[in-house]
């Protein structure tokens, strides 16, 4: 019985996937889970980006609201000066005192009371640096004063004497000629510092411009290191009556570091889960394959065991049957041998006493002797079958053995014999008497098959360590249904005989370690006998 180890089973279980590291089902499951993880990560990233955008827009609106609040303070300071001028009927000293408050509070660099003279605008009184009394104003301040009303307006950023300025103008109500409060600040730096007013820029980078678009020329201030025009969000707000623009970008994630890492965590976690699930499925599939292979192996072994058991049982029954038949044959053979010997002697003595002058009597005596001989042969087969003798091996020349067999059993009338024995045919290692009995049986069967005449061919052929003898005839062949049972004891297709000849021949050949096979040719039957060749000493003559 074949013993199957776990290593053999593992190799058998993995043979179907030897070309691929994992099975298609596991790979497909991994791909599906990995795609799902990527989709979740991408979706989560979009949500985070959307939240980031919303927060940034909200912060940009807050920055705009802060500047609008600063514009309210500017409006308040300018309106206070305007009220003083309106109440005091244009008293310049009172105006100067009120304007000084805005300068001292660093809301403005300089404040002036400006009056239109029809051809232009001139300063009636200036407070602070840069706006002197009697000084005429030029563009773009003049254009801004023309737009001034109850709500203050701002000038574009302009340069004077190498410095960048921005101005604010508010009309004084109920004054003829038109009178305006004009304030101006010097933009000495555009970098936002960290102070209470600029606290909104602590986690933002950005810039503020005068106007409705981000124009480098109209830059009012910017955070340190911010690249102008690179803001993620632009927001327009109003400072007084004019639009201003702020652009911002986050210095760090506004939604938090955990939210930023969340898509990556989803992706990594999903891929790890996909690997684990695919590995688990792969292990389960391999175990299932291993179990199925083990079941197949055990089932095959069980079937082989049952077949061997059935064959052994059949052999045992056959041996018991043959043993019983052998005992019976031995008893019958012993009981018949002596009477047959007596009958043979009687026929001989009758022939001697009566003489051979009467043809009819001679024919009857010959018939009796022939039948006694046939019965004696049957008794010999029975005794040989019941008590097989171990062979006594010797070197047997094939050609001499064939001639001896043909001399003992010469061909009947109408049968020709062809010998095809090569000169260099080696001798056989066999029991000469037993092998002669085998050949006599084969030749006798061939004679019986060719009752109307034919050709008997005896061929010899060296085949490696064996010698083959082939006995073939032209007697019509063996019936196909009889071929599988040809060597069974007591099976025969002849009208006479008990079917022990080929069974005894098969037993003798098996005892010699050879083989005996039968087949049907196009013209008759063929028996092929193969026996071991004898070892001939070097230099010996055959």
PDB file of N, CA, C and O in Angstrom, residues 9-10 13-15 17-18 20-23 26 279-293:
ATOM      1  N   UNK A   9       1.019  15.534  -0.105  1.00  0.00           N
ATOM      2  CA  UNK A   9      -0.299  16.153  -0.252  1.00  0.00           C
ATOM      3  C   UNK A   9      -0.170  17.645  -0.493  1.00  0.00           C
ATOM      4  O   UNK A   9      -0.915  18.233  -1.274  1.00  0.00           O
ATOM      5  N   UNK A  10       0.768  18.285   0.204  1.00  0.00           N
ATOM      6  CA  UNK A  10       0.949  19.726   0.008  1.00  0.00           C
ATOM      7  C   UNK A  10       1.411  20.025  -1.401  1.00  0.00           C
ATOM      8  O   UNK A  10       0.961  20.973  -2.039  1.00  0.00           O
ATOM      9  N   UNK A  13      -1.608  19.489  -3.520  1.00  0.00           N
ATOM     10  CA  UNK A  13      -2.584  20.568  -3.372  1.00  0.00           C
ATOM     11  C   UNK A  13      -2.113  21.832  -4.037  1.00  0.00           C
ATOM     12  O   UNK A  13      -2.914  22.637  -4.509  1.00  0.00           O
ATOM     13  N   UNK A  14      -0.798  22.047  -4.100  1.00  0.00           N
ATOM     14  CA  UNK A  14      -0.292  23.269  -4.706  1.00  0.00           C
ATOM     15  C   UNK A  14       0.060  23.149  -6.159  1.00  0.00           C
ATOM     16  O   UNK A  14       0.498  24.103  -6.786  1.00  0.00           O
ATOM     17  N   UNK A  15      -0.133  21.935  -6.730  1.00  0.00           N
ATOM     18  CA  UNK A  15       0.241  21.758  -8.128  1.00  0.00           C
ATOM     19  C   UNK A  15      -0.597  22.609  -9.056  1.00  0.00           C
ATOM     20  O   UNK A  15      -0.123  23.103 -10.072  1.00  0.00           O
ATOM     21  N   UNK A  17      -1.728  25.533  -8.516  1.00  0.00           N
ATOM     22  CA  UNK A  17      -1.386  26.959  -8.430  1.00  0.00           C
ATOM     23  C   UNK A  17       0.108  27.187  -8.488  1.00  0.00           C
ATOM     24  O   UNK A  17       0.597  28.201  -8.012  1.00  0.00           O
ATOM     25  N   UNK A  18       0.885  26.211  -9.042  1.00  0.00           N
ATOM     26  CA  UNK A  18       2.331  26.357  -9.082  1.00  0.00           C
ATOM     27  C   UNK A  18       2.753  27.487 -10.001  1.00  0.00           C
ATOM     28  O   UNK A  18       3.809  28.071  -9.816  1.00  0.00           O
ATOM     29  N   UNK A  20       1.054  30.303 -10.362  1.00  0.00           N
ATOM     30  CA  UNK A  20       0.607  31.575  -9.807  1.00  0.00           C
ATOM     31  C   UNK A  20       0.841  31.569  -8.307  1.00  0.00           C
ATOM     32  O   UNK A  20       0.614  30.567  -7.653  1.00  0.00           O
ATOM     33  N   UNK A  21       1.334  32.691  -7.725  1.00  0.00           N
ATOM     34  CA  UNK A  21       1.557  32.718  -6.269  1.00  0.00           C
ATOM     35  C   UNK A  21       0.278  32.594  -5.476  1.00  0.00           C
ATOM     36  O   UNK A  21       0.271  32.038  -4.394  1.00  0.00           O
ATOM     37  N   UNK A  22      -0.832  33.162  -5.972  1.00  0.00           N
ATOM     38  CA  UNK A  22      -2.117  33.037  -5.291  1.00  0.00           C
ATOM     39  C   UNK A  22      -3.183  32.679  -6.312  1.00  0.00           C
ATOM     40  O   UNK A  22      -2.991  32.856  -7.515  1.00  0.00           O
ATOM     41  N   UNK A  23      -4.301  32.196  -5.821  1.00  0.00           N
ATOM     42  CA  UNK A  23      -5.398  31.782  -6.700  1.00  0.00           C
ATOM     43  C   UNK A  23      -6.142  33.000  -7.229  1.00  0.00           C
ATOM     44  O   UNK A  23      -6.159  34.047  -6.584  1.00  0.00           O
ATOM     45  N   UNK A  26      -8.605  34.756  -4.749  1.00  0.00           N
ATOM     46  CA  UNK A  26      -7.976  35.606  -3.747  1.00  0.00           C
ATOM     47  C   UNK A  26      -7.489  36.917  -4.370  1.00  0.00           C
ATOM     48  O   UNK A  26      -7.652  37.998  -3.794  1.00  0.00           O
ATOM     49  N   UNK A 279      -5.432  37.017   2.144  1.00  0.00           N
ATOM     50  CA  UNK A 279      -4.590  35.964   2.718  1.00  0.00           C
ATOM     51  C   UNK A 279      -5.436  34.907   3.414  1.00  0.00           C
ATOM     52  O   UNK A 279      -5.176  33.704   3.292  1.00  0.00           O
ATOM     53  N   UNK A 280      -6.465  35.356   4.147  1.00  0.00           N
ATOM     54  CA  UNK A 280      -7.350  34.406   4.828  1.00  0.00           C
ATOM     55  C   UNK A 280      -8.069  33.516   3.819  1.00  0.00           C
ATOM     56  O   UNK A 280      -8.151  32.290   3.989  1.00  0.00           O
ATOM     57  N   UNK A 281      -8.596  34.133   2.753  1.00  0.00           N
ATOM     58  CA  UNK A 281      -9.280  33.348   1.719  1.00  0.00           C
ATOM     59  C   UNK A 281      -8.303  32.389   1.054  1.00  0.00           C
ATOM     60  O   UNK A 281      -8.641  31.219   0.787  1.00  0.00           O
ATOM     61  N   UNK A 282      -7.075  32.872   0.803  1.00  0.00           N
ATOM     62  CA  UNK A 282      -6.076  32.002   0.178  1.00  0.00           C
ATOM     63  C   UNK A 282      -5.752  30.806   1.072  1.00  0.00           C
ATOM     64  O   UNK A 282      -5.660  29.665   0.612  1.00  0.00           O
ATOM     65  N   UNK A 283      -5.595  31.067   2.383  1.00  0.00           N
ATOM     66  CA  UNK A 283      -5.321  29.966   3.315  1.00  0.00           C
ATOM     67  C   UNK A 283      -6.480  28.975   3.344  1.00  0.00           C
ATOM     68  O   UNK A 283      -6.282  27.751   3.318  1.00  0.00           O
ATOM     69  N   UNK A 284      -7.717  29.517   3.394  1.00  0.00           N
ATOM     70  CA  UNK A 284      -8.884  28.637   3.415  1.00  0.00           C
ATOM     71  C   UNK A 284      -8.979  27.813   2.128  1.00  0.00           C
ATOM     72  O   UNK A 284      -9.308  26.621   2.160  1.00  0.00           O
ATOM     73  N   UNK A 285      -8.704  28.465   0.976  1.00  0.00           N
ATOM     74  CA  UNK A 285      -8.738  27.733  -0.287  1.00  0.00           C
ATOM     75  C   UNK A 285      -7.667  26.650  -0.341  1.00  0.00           C
ATOM     76  O   UNK A 285      -7.908  25.536  -0.829  1.00  0.00           O
ATOM     77  N   UNK A 286      -6.468  27.016   0.172  1.00  0.00           N
ATOM     78  CA  UNK A 286      -5.401  26.018   0.178  1.00  0.00           C
ATOM     79  C   UNK A 286      -5.748  24.860   1.108  1.00  0.00           C
ATOM     80  O   UNK A 286      -5.485  23.691   0.791  1.00  0.00           O
ATOM     81  N   UNK A 287      -6.322  25.173   2.281  1.00  0.00           N
ATOM     82  CA  UNK A 287      -6.728  24.107   3.200  1.00  0.00           C
ATOM     83  C   UNK A 287      -7.836  23.253   2.586  1.00  0.00           C
ATOM     84  O   UNK A 287      -7.848  22.021   2.751  1.00  0.00           O
ATOM     85  N   UNK A 288      -8.773  23.916   1.899  1.00  0.00           N
ATOM     86  CA  UNK A 288      -9.833  23.152   1.240  1.00  0.00           C
ATOM     87  C   UNK A 288      -9.251  22.250   0.162  1.00  0.00           C
ATOM     88  O   UNK A 288      -9.622  21.071   0.049  1.00  0.00           O
ATOM     89  N   UNK A 289      -8.332  22.801  -0.625  1.00  0.00           N
ATOM     90  CA  UNK A 289      -7.691  21.998  -1.654  1.00  0.00           C
ATOM     91  C   UNK A 289      -6.909  20.849  -1.034  1.00  0.00           C
ATOM     92  O   UNK A 289      -6.933  19.717  -1.528  1.00  0.00           O
ATOM     93  N   UNK A 290      -6.225  21.146   0.081  1.00  0.00           N
ATOM     94  CA  UNK A 290      -5.468  20.114   0.786  1.00  0.00           C
ATOM     95  C   UNK A 290      -6.399  19.015   1.279  1.00  0.00           C
ATOM     96  O   UNK A 290      -6.123  17.819   1.157  1.00  0.00           O
ATOM     97  N   UNK A 291      -7.555  19.438   1.865  1.00  0.00           N
ATOM     98  CA  UNK A 291      -8.518  18.459   2.382  1.00  0.00           C
ATOM     99  C   UNK A 291      -9.089  17.609   1.246  1.00  0.00           C
ATOM    100  O   UNK A 291      -9.215  16.384   1.377  1.00  0.00           O
ATOM    101  N   UNK A 292      -9.438  18.266   0.121  1.00  0.00           N
ATOM    102  CA  UNK A 292      -9.977  17.506  -1.012  1.00  0.00           C
ATOM    103  C   UNK A 292      -8.939  16.540  -1.579  1.00  0.00           C
ATOM    104  O   UNK A 292      -9.261  15.397  -1.940  1.00  0.00           O
ATOM    105  N   UNK A 293      -7.694  17.010  -1.653  1.00  0.00           N
ATOM    106  CA  UNK A 293      -6.625  16.132  -2.132  1.00  0.00           C
ATOM    107  C   UNK A 293      -6.435  14.944  -1.192  1.00  0.00           C
ATOM    108  O   UNK A 293      -6.247  13.807  -1.628  1.00  0.00           O
TER     109      UNK A 293
END
